[in-house]
């Protein structure tokens, strides 16, 4: 190793300021830089401790540095990292077996992110329609306020104009309907539609669960028109709602399900799950990615799945959800100037800001962080909570105290 180069790299101090100097400014991260985590606890560069109710945007669902995952990853790191798609590997075969045994799916395709999982799902839907019905069956129907990732295709399918502005021309043949609007779905889903994409719980769009009747109608309309029903469970899947996947709680089965985020608990992996009938459309060479399902990522995901997909674990998620919802409802009742309602599903919850705090979700997030509680926002009008699924009742009580202290600070300052 070149000693001079090494010391140059390691001795420059890194701070939040460094971000503004050398990172492409796509994000506006917090002023504090976390350096270490354990469970739901996190410490910043100054040693200040935080209670993490973000899970890295519903990713670290087993908390930071979960011992089972650390052990599995360390063992795999000493065994085999990567092969390339000319070879398969044992961890990915086990993961595919486990995911297909646990769900409606017969087959899995692995990639590295939610956007890539959705990209694969959309491409598969197009290919299927192309093969079975012809090129005219190409329209994709999605929902306003949905979020499906940041590739050009997935931002175009996503229902938020702010993410496509300036990136035109966009892929054509994509239409949006209001979420939970059955009549709009009936109008939009006609014979030229190849795919309908929906989040069973809209995450980025403000933490809004789908109505069961809406999902059932989408299923019926897809069956009638031969369109493929895609559930984007990148955020709401992997135990977040208290079911392994949200579709199980709704009793509506998609043709394709996408997963990522919590699937790797922070180790990048995405998955597209589907049926035998659909999968056969993606033959050798038709789609792929270098890292998808490599032994490291597959090992982590397998251990995540084994830990989460236990009746006792999922029952506890539902119990913790009940406690957290009740706790937040009391906060809403005690701070009507700040919040109007609590909504969401499982441990993916949103507190909707009141008229007097319009546009100020970020201020609430900042005040909470100052008190040592990390929260998310979902747009300007919703404070989002997504604690690790292992959150204890004591930690919920602690979050309650810190949130109330933050709201008192905000109201004093006003
Ligand atoms: C985060 C998210 C994505 C995108 O996942 P990336 O890993 O960031 O590409 C897609 N869909 C939903 C519902 C998400 O929440």
PDB file of N, CA, C and O and ligand atoms in Angstrom, residues 57 112-116 118 147-150 199 201 203-204 232-236 260-261 384, ligand 1:
ATOM      1  N   UNK A  57     -35.109   4.547   6.784  1.00  0.00           N
ATOM      2  CA  UNK A  57     -36.306   4.484   5.924  1.00  0.00           C
ATOM      3  C   UNK A  57     -36.785   3.030   5.774  1.00  0.00           C
ATOM      4  O   UNK A  57     -36.783   2.439   4.683  1.00  0.00           O
ATOM      5  N   UNK A 112     -30.329  -5.274  -6.729  1.00  0.00           N
ATOM      6  CA  UNK A 112     -29.641  -4.573  -5.625  1.00  0.00           C
ATOM      7  C   UNK A 112     -30.451  -3.479  -4.952  1.00  0.00           C
ATOM      8  O   UNK A 112     -29.969  -2.850  -4.023  1.00  0.00           O
ATOM      9  N   UNK A 113     -31.643  -3.200  -5.445  1.00  0.00           N
ATOM     10  CA  UNK A 113     -32.411  -2.081  -4.886  1.00  0.00           C
ATOM     11  C   UNK A 113     -33.876  -2.231  -5.253  1.00  0.00           C
ATOM     12  O   UNK A 113     -34.242  -3.065  -6.096  1.00  0.00           O
ATOM     13  N   UNK A 114     -34.687  -1.377  -4.637  1.00  0.00           N
ATOM     14  CA  UNK A 114     -36.113  -1.380  -4.938  1.00  0.00           C
ATOM     15  C   UNK A 114     -36.394  -0.932  -6.364  1.00  0.00           C
ATOM     16  O   UNK A 114     -37.254  -1.498  -7.051  1.00  0.00           O
ATOM     17  N   UNK A 115     -35.682   0.098  -6.791  1.00  0.00           N
ATOM     18  CA  UNK A 115     -35.895   0.602  -8.151  1.00  0.00           C
ATOM     19  C   UNK A 115     -35.612  -0.500  -9.167  1.00  0.00           C
ATOM     20  O   UNK A 115     -36.378  -0.690 -10.120  1.00  0.00           O
ATOM     21  N   UNK A 116     -34.548  -1.244  -8.945  1.00  0.00           N
ATOM     22  CA  UNK A 116     -34.208  -2.316  -9.880  1.00  0.00           C
ATOM     23  C   UNK A 116     -35.228  -3.453  -9.839  1.00  0.00           C
ATOM     24  O   UNK A 116     -35.493  -4.091 -10.871  1.00  0.00           O
ATOM     25  N   UNK A 118     -38.402  -3.059  -9.228  1.00  0.00           N
ATOM     26  CA  UNK A 118     -39.561  -2.565  -9.980  1.00  0.00           C
ATOM     27  C   UNK A 118     -39.270  -2.484 -11.472  1.00  0.00           C
ATOM     28  O   UNK A 118     -40.140  -2.762 -12.297  1.00  0.00           O
ATOM     29  N   UNK A 147     -44.550   5.907  -5.111  1.00  0.00           N
ATOM     30  CA  UNK A 147     -43.106   5.991  -5.303  1.00  0.00           C
ATOM     31  C   UNK A 147     -42.586   4.602  -5.652  1.00  0.00           C
ATOM     32  O   UNK A 147     -42.861   3.637  -4.943  1.00  0.00           O
ATOM     33  N   UNK A 148     -41.847   4.507  -6.772  1.00  0.00           N
ATOM     34  CA  UNK A 148     -41.369   3.197  -7.193  1.00  0.00           C
ATOM     35  C   UNK A 148     -39.871   3.166  -7.478  1.00  0.00           C
ATOM     36  O   UNK A 148     -39.363   2.154  -7.969  1.00  0.00           O
ATOM     37  N   UNK A 149     -39.150   4.252  -7.187  1.00  0.00           N
ATOM     38  CA  UNK A 149     -37.704   4.248  -7.394  1.00  0.00           C
ATOM     39  C   UNK A 149     -37.280   5.386  -8.305  1.00  0.00           C
ATOM     40  O   UNK A 149     -38.095   6.192  -8.733  1.00  0.00           O
ATOM     41  N   UNK A 150     -35.967   5.436  -8.612  1.00  0.00           N
ATOM     42  CA  UNK A 150     -35.399   6.615  -9.273  1.00  0.00           C
ATOM     43  C   UNK A 150     -34.805   6.373 -10.659  1.00  0.00           C
ATOM     44  O   UNK A 150     -34.152   7.265 -11.194  1.00  0.00           O
ATOM     45  N   UNK A 199     -48.597   0.272  -4.432  1.00  0.00           N
ATOM     46  CA  UNK A 199     -48.049  -0.009  -3.099  1.00  0.00           C
ATOM     47  C   UNK A 199     -49.233  -0.347  -2.185  1.00  0.00           C
ATOM     48  O   UNK A 199     -50.119   0.496  -2.030  1.00  0.00           O
ATOM     49  N   UNK A 201     -49.293  -0.174   0.902  1.00  0.00           N
ATOM     50  CA  UNK A 201     -49.301   1.009   1.773  1.00  0.00           C
ATOM     51  C   UNK A 201     -48.383   2.028   1.099  1.00  0.00           C
ATOM     52  O   UNK A 201     -47.200   1.736   0.894  1.00  0.00           O
ATOM     53  N   UNK A 203     -45.835   4.655   1.003  1.00  0.00           N
ATOM     54  CA  UNK A 203     -44.879   5.113   2.007  1.00  0.00           C
ATOM     55  C   UNK A 203     -44.492   6.564   1.805  1.00  0.00           C
ATOM     56  O   UNK A 203     -44.926   7.453   2.543  1.00  0.00           O
ATOM     57  N   UNK A 204     -43.702   6.814   0.764  1.00  0.00           N
ATOM     58  CA  UNK A 204     -43.237   8.175   0.476  1.00  0.00           C
ATOM     59  C   UNK A 204     -44.410   9.125   0.263  1.00  0.00           C
ATOM     60  O   UNK A 204     -44.329  10.314   0.565  1.00  0.00           O
ATOM     61  N   UNK A 232     -45.831  -3.317  -5.171  1.00  0.00           N
ATOM     62  CA  UNK A 232     -44.537  -2.796  -4.745  1.00  0.00           C
ATOM     63  C   UNK A 232     -44.511  -2.829  -3.221  1.00  0.00           C
ATOM     64  O   UNK A 232     -45.101  -1.977  -2.557  1.00  0.00           O
ATOM     65  N   UNK A 233     -43.851  -3.845  -2.677  1.00  0.00           N
ATOM     66  CA  UNK A 233     -43.746  -3.982  -1.216  1.00  0.00           C
ATOM     67  C   UNK A 233     -42.331  -3.671  -0.743  1.00  0.00           C
ATOM     68  O   UNK A 233     -41.851  -4.204   0.263  1.00  0.00           O
ATOM     69  N   UNK A 234     -41.661  -2.793  -1.474  1.00  0.00           N
ATOM     70  CA  UNK A 234     -40.285  -2.429  -1.125  1.00  0.00           C
ATOM     71  C   UNK A 234     -40.249  -1.819   0.281  1.00  0.00           C
ATOM     72  O   UNK A 234     -39.364  -2.133   1.070  1.00  0.00           O
ATOM     73  N   UNK A 235     -41.235  -0.986   0.594  1.00  0.00           N
ATOM     74  CA  UNK A 235     -41.257  -0.350   1.926  1.00  0.00           C
ATOM     75  C   UNK A 235     -42.169  -1.072   2.916  1.00  0.00           C
ATOM     76  O   UNK A 235     -41.842  -1.186   4.096  1.00  0.00           O
ATOM     77  N   UNK A 236     -43.315  -1.560   2.453  1.00  0.00           N
ATOM     78  CA  UNK A 236     -44.314  -2.111   3.389  1.00  0.00           C
ATOM     79  C   UNK A 236     -44.166  -3.607   3.614  1.00  0.00           C
ATOM     80  O   UNK A 236     -44.866  -4.168   4.460  1.00  0.00           O
ATOM     81  N   UNK A 260     -37.289  -5.015  -1.291  1.00  0.00           N
ATOM     82  CA  UNK A 260     -35.906  -4.528  -1.149  1.00  0.00           C
ATOM     83  C   UNK A 260     -35.812  -4.011   0.290  1.00  0.00           C
ATOM     84  O   UNK A 260     -36.206  -4.720   1.201  1.00  0.00           O
ATOM     85  N   UNK A 261     -35.343  -2.780   0.494  1.00  0.00           N
ATOM     86  CA  UNK A 261     -35.240  -2.177   1.825  1.00  0.00           C
ATOM     87  C   UNK A 261     -34.964  -3.215   2.918  1.00  0.00           C
ATOM     88  O   UNK A 261     -33.842  -3.679   3.047  1.00  0.00           O
ATOM     89  N   UNK A 384     -43.289  10.714   9.685  1.00  0.00           N
ATOM     90  CA  UNK A 384     -43.385   9.257   9.512  1.00  0.00           C
ATOM     91  C   UNK A 384     -42.534   8.544  10.562  1.00  0.00           C
ATOM     92  O   UNK A 384     -41.417   8.969  10.842  1.00  0.00           O
TER      93      UNK A 384
HETATM   94  C1  LIG B   1     -37.718   3.058  -1.396  1.00  0.00           C
HETATM   95  C2  LIG B   1     -38.738   2.584  -2.343  1.00  0.00           C
HETATM   96  C3  LIG B   1     -38.410   2.216  -3.657  1.00  0.00           C
HETATM   97  C4  LIG B   1     -37.025   2.394  -4.214  1.00  0.00           C
HETATM   98  O1  LIG B   1     -36.094   1.597  -3.602  1.00  0.00           O
HETATM   99  P1  LIG B   1     -34.530   1.924  -3.807  1.00  0.00           P
HETATM  100  O2  LIG B   1     -33.838   0.813  -3.095  1.00  0.00           O
HETATM  101  O3  LIG B   1     -34.290   3.270  -3.224  1.00  0.00           O
HETATM  102  O4  LIG B   1     -34.277   1.920  -5.264  1.00  0.00           O
HETATM  103  C5  LIG B   1     -39.395   1.692  -4.454  1.00  0.00           C
HETATM  104  N1  LIG B   1     -40.665   1.547  -4.000  1.00  0.00           N
HETATM  105  C6  LIG B   1     -41.020   1.895  -2.754  1.00  0.00           C
HETATM  106  C7  LIG B   1     -42.417   1.681  -2.309  1.00  0.00           C
HETATM  107  C8  LIG B   1     -40.077   2.442  -1.887  1.00  0.00           C
HETATM  108  O5  LIG B   1     -40.443   2.832  -0.660  1.00  0.00           O
END
